[in-house]
Amino acid sequence: QITLKESGPTLVKPTQTLTLTCTCSGFSVTTTGVGVGWIRQSPGKALEWLALIYWDDDKRYSPSLKNRLTITKDASKNQVVLTLTDMDPEDTATYFCAHKLDWSWFEPWGQGTLVTVSS
Amino acid sequence: DIQMTQSPSSVSASVGDRVTITCRASQDISSRLAWYQQKPGKAPNLLIFAASTLQNGVPSRFSGSGSGTDFTLTISSLQPEDFATYYCQQANSFPLTFGGGTKVEIK
């Protein structure tokens, strides 16, 4: 059974860097074909894709956030890490990680973690 | 970026009703479209991928159709557990993009 779980701070201050960890189980982040993505959802708003990392360390980023985003993976811990620099209240959202299927749809998703940006 | 436009943004329906949600892509995405269901406070669940393929475990009252730029999600007979928000997502090219969502509410 594939599961993913996000972890990280629930509150960050403006200008700080957010680091979120996605702990994966039921699959290896280094198995050929595997990808893990990050998607966020501001309160009451639609889903926004952020980044995707493949088994071979290839990466894709949302152009609107590319300068602030970094996605990496730690094979030894079977984790995927997302960092977002220079946090702003507009970055307040629930952040989800998800397992990529086929072309680039996602299933399953982690439960999500709400991150609030406030001083 | 490919823009995904869903309509309607909300729909009120009764149990047993047939509900249709549309999603339009700003350019041709072939059949690289997925539909998700999201309930309040929960993560999205994949319902349909490749425009018309039902994900394992999803009830057959859900169906998807379309290709190119116009897509449809249909719930043939709405059940109480189907009241949720539905999103489309294109997987044709990066950046991946989602529609604005359609909230299916109880009439």
PDB file of N, CA and C in Angstrom, chain A residues 39 41 45-47 49 52 54 60 63 96 101-107 109-110, chain B residues 32-33 36 38 43-46 49-50 55 87 89 91 94-96 98-100:
ATOM      1  N   ILE A  39       1.883  19.815  -4.298  1.00  0.00           N
ATOM      2  CA  ILE A  39       0.749  20.635  -4.733  1.00  0.00           C
ATOM      3  C   ILE A  39       0.269  21.387  -3.497  1.00  0.00           C
ATOM      4  N   GLN A  41      -2.732  24.281  -1.724  1.00  0.00           N
ATOM      5  CA  GLN A  41      -4.094  24.784  -1.831  1.00  0.00           C
ATOM      6  C   GLN A  41      -4.298  25.865  -0.783  1.00  0.00           C
ATOM      7  N   LYS A  45      -9.360  27.924  -1.919  1.00  0.00           N
ATOM      8  CA  LYS A  45      -8.967  28.105  -3.320  1.00  0.00           C
ATOM      9  C   LYS A  45      -8.692  26.773  -4.025  1.00  0.00           C
ATOM     10  N   ALA A  46      -8.321  26.883  -5.283  1.00  0.00           N
ATOM     11  CA  ALA A  46      -8.062  25.698  -6.092  1.00  0.00           C
ATOM     12  C   ALA A  46      -6.661  25.138  -5.832  1.00  0.00           C
ATOM     13  N   LEU A  47      -6.399  23.994  -6.406  1.00  0.00           N
ATOM     14  CA  LEU A  47      -5.113  23.337  -6.289  1.00  0.00           C
ATOM     15  C   LEU A  47      -4.090  24.010  -7.195  1.00  0.00           C
ATOM     16  N   TRP A  49      -0.144  23.249  -8.596  1.00  0.00           N
ATOM     17  CA  TRP A  49       1.022  22.374  -8.668  1.00  0.00           C
ATOM     18  C   TRP A  49       2.295  23.191  -8.452  1.00  0.00           C
ATOM     19  N   LEU A  52       7.866  18.656  -9.098  1.00  0.00           N
ATOM     20  CA  LEU A  52       7.849  17.197  -9.293  1.00  0.00           C
ATOM     21  C   LEU A  52       9.271  16.712  -9.413  1.00  0.00           C
ATOM     22  N   TYR A  54      11.599  13.148 -10.222  1.00  0.00           N
ATOM     23  CA  TYR A  54      11.557  11.795 -10.752  1.00  0.00           C
ATOM     24  C   TYR A  54      12.609  10.916 -10.078  1.00  0.00           C
ATOM     25  N   ARG A  60      11.018  19.183 -12.141  1.00  0.00           N
ATOM     26  CA  ARG A  60      10.194  20.168 -12.828  1.00  0.00           C
ATOM     27  C   ARG A  60       9.610  21.112 -11.777  1.00  0.00           C
ATOM     28  N   PRO A  63       6.799  27.589 -13.021  1.00  0.00           N
ATOM     29  CA  PRO A  63       7.559  28.780 -13.419  1.00  0.00           C
ATOM     30  C   PRO A  63       7.308  29.976 -12.512  1.00  0.00           C
ATOM     31  N   PHE A  96       0.425  19.571  -0.055  1.00  0.00           N
ATOM     32  CA  PHE A  96       0.283  18.132  -0.237  1.00  0.00           C
ATOM     33  C   PHE A  96       1.469  17.580  -1.027  1.00  0.00           C
ATOM     34  N   LEU A 101       1.429   9.119 -11.098  1.00  0.00           N
ATOM     35  CA  LEU A 101       1.066   7.970 -11.930  1.00  0.00           C
ATOM     36  C   LEU A 101       1.231   8.322 -13.394  1.00  0.00           C
ATOM     37  N   ASP A 102       1.678   7.383 -14.190  1.00  0.00           N
ATOM     38  CA  ASP A 102       1.665   7.504 -15.657  1.00  0.00           C
ATOM     39  C   ASP A 102       2.132   8.878 -16.127  1.00  0.00           C
ATOM     40  N   TRP A 103       1.289   9.555 -16.896  1.00  0.00           N
ATOM     41  CA  TRP A 103       1.715  10.822 -17.493  1.00  0.00           C
ATOM     42  C   TRP A 103       2.138  11.823 -16.427  1.00  0.00           C
ATOM     43  N   SER A 104       1.289  12.221 -15.616  1.00  0.00           N
ATOM     44  CA  SER A 104       1.598  13.048 -14.434  1.00  0.00           C
ATOM     45  C   SER A 104       0.323  13.377 -13.697  1.00  0.00           C
ATOM     46  N   TRP A 105      -0.450  12.332 -13.397  1.00  0.00           N
ATOM     47  CA  TRP A 105      -1.545  12.529 -12.461  1.00  0.00           C
ATOM     48  C   TRP A 105      -1.112  11.908 -11.151  1.00  0.00           C
ATOM     49  N   PHE A 106      -1.855  12.241 -10.101  1.00  0.00           N
ATOM     50  CA  PHE A 106      -1.371  11.959  -8.773  1.00  0.00           C
ATOM     51  C   PHE A 106      -2.338  11.106  -7.967  1.00  0.00           C
ATOM     52  N   GLU A 107      -1.808  10.039  -7.402  1.00  0.00           N
ATOM     53  CA  GLU A 107      -2.576   9.154  -6.540  1.00  0.00           C
ATOM     54  C   GLU A 107      -1.648   8.127  -5.921  1.00  0.00           C
ATOM     55  N   TRP A 109      -2.420  10.792  -2.456  1.00  0.00           N
ATOM     56  CA  TRP A 109      -1.914  12.031  -1.903  1.00  0.00           C
ATOM     57  C   TRP A 109      -1.675  11.835  -0.402  1.00  0.00           C
ATOM     58  N   GLY A 110      -0.763  12.640   0.131  1.00  0.00           N
ATOM     59  CA  GLY A 110      -0.654  12.700   1.574  1.00  0.00           C
ATOM     60  C   GLY A 110      -1.840  13.456   2.149  1.00  0.00           C
TER      61      GLY A 110
ATOM     62  N   ARG B  32      -4.790  13.771 -22.076  1.00  0.00           N
ATOM     63  CA  ARG B  32      -3.996  13.812 -20.846  1.00  0.00           C
ATOM     64  C   ARG B  32      -4.666  14.659 -19.775  1.00  0.00           C
ATOM     65  N   LEU B  33      -5.777  14.153 -19.331  1.00  0.00           N
ATOM     66  CA  LEU B  33      -6.586  14.869 -18.352  1.00  0.00           C
ATOM     67  C   LEU B  33      -7.021  13.924 -17.255  1.00  0.00           C
ATOM     68  N   TYR B  36     -10.345  14.763 -10.189  1.00  0.00           N
ATOM     69  CA  TYR B  36     -10.198  14.451  -8.781  1.00  0.00           C
ATOM     70  C   TYR B  36     -11.458  14.881  -8.036  1.00  0.00           C
ATOM     71  N   GLN B  38     -12.544  16.044  -4.117  1.00  0.00           N
ATOM     72  CA  GLN B  38     -12.008  16.476  -2.833  1.00  0.00           C
ATOM     73  C   GLN B  38     -13.150  16.813  -1.878  1.00  0.00           C
ATOM     74  N   ALA B  43      -7.540  15.316   1.387  1.00  0.00           N
ATOM     75  CA  ALA B  43      -6.761  15.390   0.159  1.00  0.00           C
ATOM     76  C   ALA B  43      -7.629  14.959  -1.031  1.00  0.00           C
ATOM     77  N   PRO B  44      -7.289  15.429  -2.209  1.00  0.00           N
ATOM     78  CA  PRO B  44      -8.006  14.968  -3.408  1.00  0.00           C
ATOM     79  C   PRO B  44      -7.799  13.475  -3.634  1.00  0.00           C
ATOM     80  N   ASN B  45      -8.783  12.869  -4.295  1.00  0.00           N
ATOM     81  CA  ASN B  45      -8.690  11.472  -4.726  1.00  0.00           C
ATOM     82  C   ASN B  45      -8.858  11.418  -6.235  1.00  0.00           C
ATOM     83  N   LEU B  46      -8.004  10.655  -6.876  1.00  0.00           N
ATOM     84  CA  LEU B  46      -8.082  10.507  -8.324  1.00  0.00           C
ATOM     85  C   LEU B  46      -9.301   9.668  -8.690  1.00  0.00           C
ATOM     86  N   PHE B  49      -8.445   9.128 -15.072  1.00  0.00           N
ATOM     87  CA  PHE B  49      -7.236   9.588 -15.731  1.00  0.00           C
ATOM     88  C   PHE B  49      -7.313   9.240 -17.210  1.00  0.00           C
ATOM     89  N   ALA B  50      -6.442   9.841 -17.967  1.00  0.00           N
ATOM     90  CA  ALA B  50      -6.472   9.673 -19.432  1.00  0.00           C
ATOM     91  C   ALA B  50      -7.875   9.964 -19.974  1.00  0.00           C
ATOM     92  N   GLN B  55     -10.265   5.142 -12.274  1.00  0.00           N
ATOM     93  CA  GLN B  55      -9.268   4.648 -11.317  1.00  0.00           C
ATOM     94  C   GLN B  55      -9.864   3.464 -10.557  1.00  0.00           C
ATOM     95  N   TYR B  87     -12.098  18.614  -9.378  1.00  0.00           N
ATOM     96  CA  TYR B  87     -11.069  19.363 -10.118  1.00  0.00           C
ATOM     97  C   TYR B  87     -10.607  18.555 -11.324  1.00  0.00           C
ATOM     98  N   GLN B  89      -7.352  18.287 -14.128  1.00  0.00           N
ATOM     99  CA  GLN B  89      -5.913  18.585 -14.180  1.00  0.00           C
ATOM    100  C   GLN B  89      -5.360  18.108 -15.516  1.00  0.00           C
ATOM    101  N   ALA B  91      -2.205  16.966 -17.834  1.00  0.00           N
ATOM    102  CA  ALA B  91      -0.884  16.355 -17.672  1.00  0.00           C
ATOM    103  C   ALA B  91      -0.149  16.314 -19.007  1.00  0.00           C
ATOM    104  N   PHE B  94       4.251  20.709 -18.832  1.00  0.00           N
ATOM    105  CA  PHE B  94       4.558  21.495 -17.641  1.00  0.00           C
ATOM    106  C   PHE B  94       4.455  22.975 -17.960  1.00  0.00           C
ATOM    107  N   PRO B  95       3.992  23.780 -17.005  1.00  0.00           N
ATOM    108  CA  PRO B  95       3.565  23.388 -15.667  1.00  0.00           C
ATOM    109  C   PRO B  95       2.219  22.676 -15.667  1.00  0.00           C
ATOM    110  N   LEU B  96       2.106  21.658 -14.823  1.00  0.00           N
ATOM    111  CA  LEU B  96       0.819  20.995 -14.647  1.00  0.00           C
ATOM    112  C   LEU B  96      -0.164  22.021 -14.093  1.00  0.00           C
ATOM    113  N   PHE B  98      -4.396  22.892 -12.852  1.00  0.00           N
ATOM    114  CA  PHE B  98      -5.698  22.413 -12.409  1.00  0.00           C
ATOM    115  C   PHE B  98      -6.780  23.418 -12.790  1.00  0.00           C
ATOM    116  N   GLY B  99      -7.983  22.914 -12.924  1.00  0.00           N
ATOM    117  CA  GLY B  99      -9.127  23.791 -13.080  1.00  0.00           C
ATOM    118  C   GLY B  99      -9.469  24.443 -11.746  1.00  0.00           C
ATOM    119  N   GLY B 100     -10.392  25.384 -11.798  1.00  0.00           N
ATOM    120  CA  GLY B 100     -10.762  26.137 -10.610  1.00  0.00           C
ATOM    121  C   GLY B 100     -11.683  25.399  -9.658  1.00  0.00           C
TER     122      GLY B 100
END
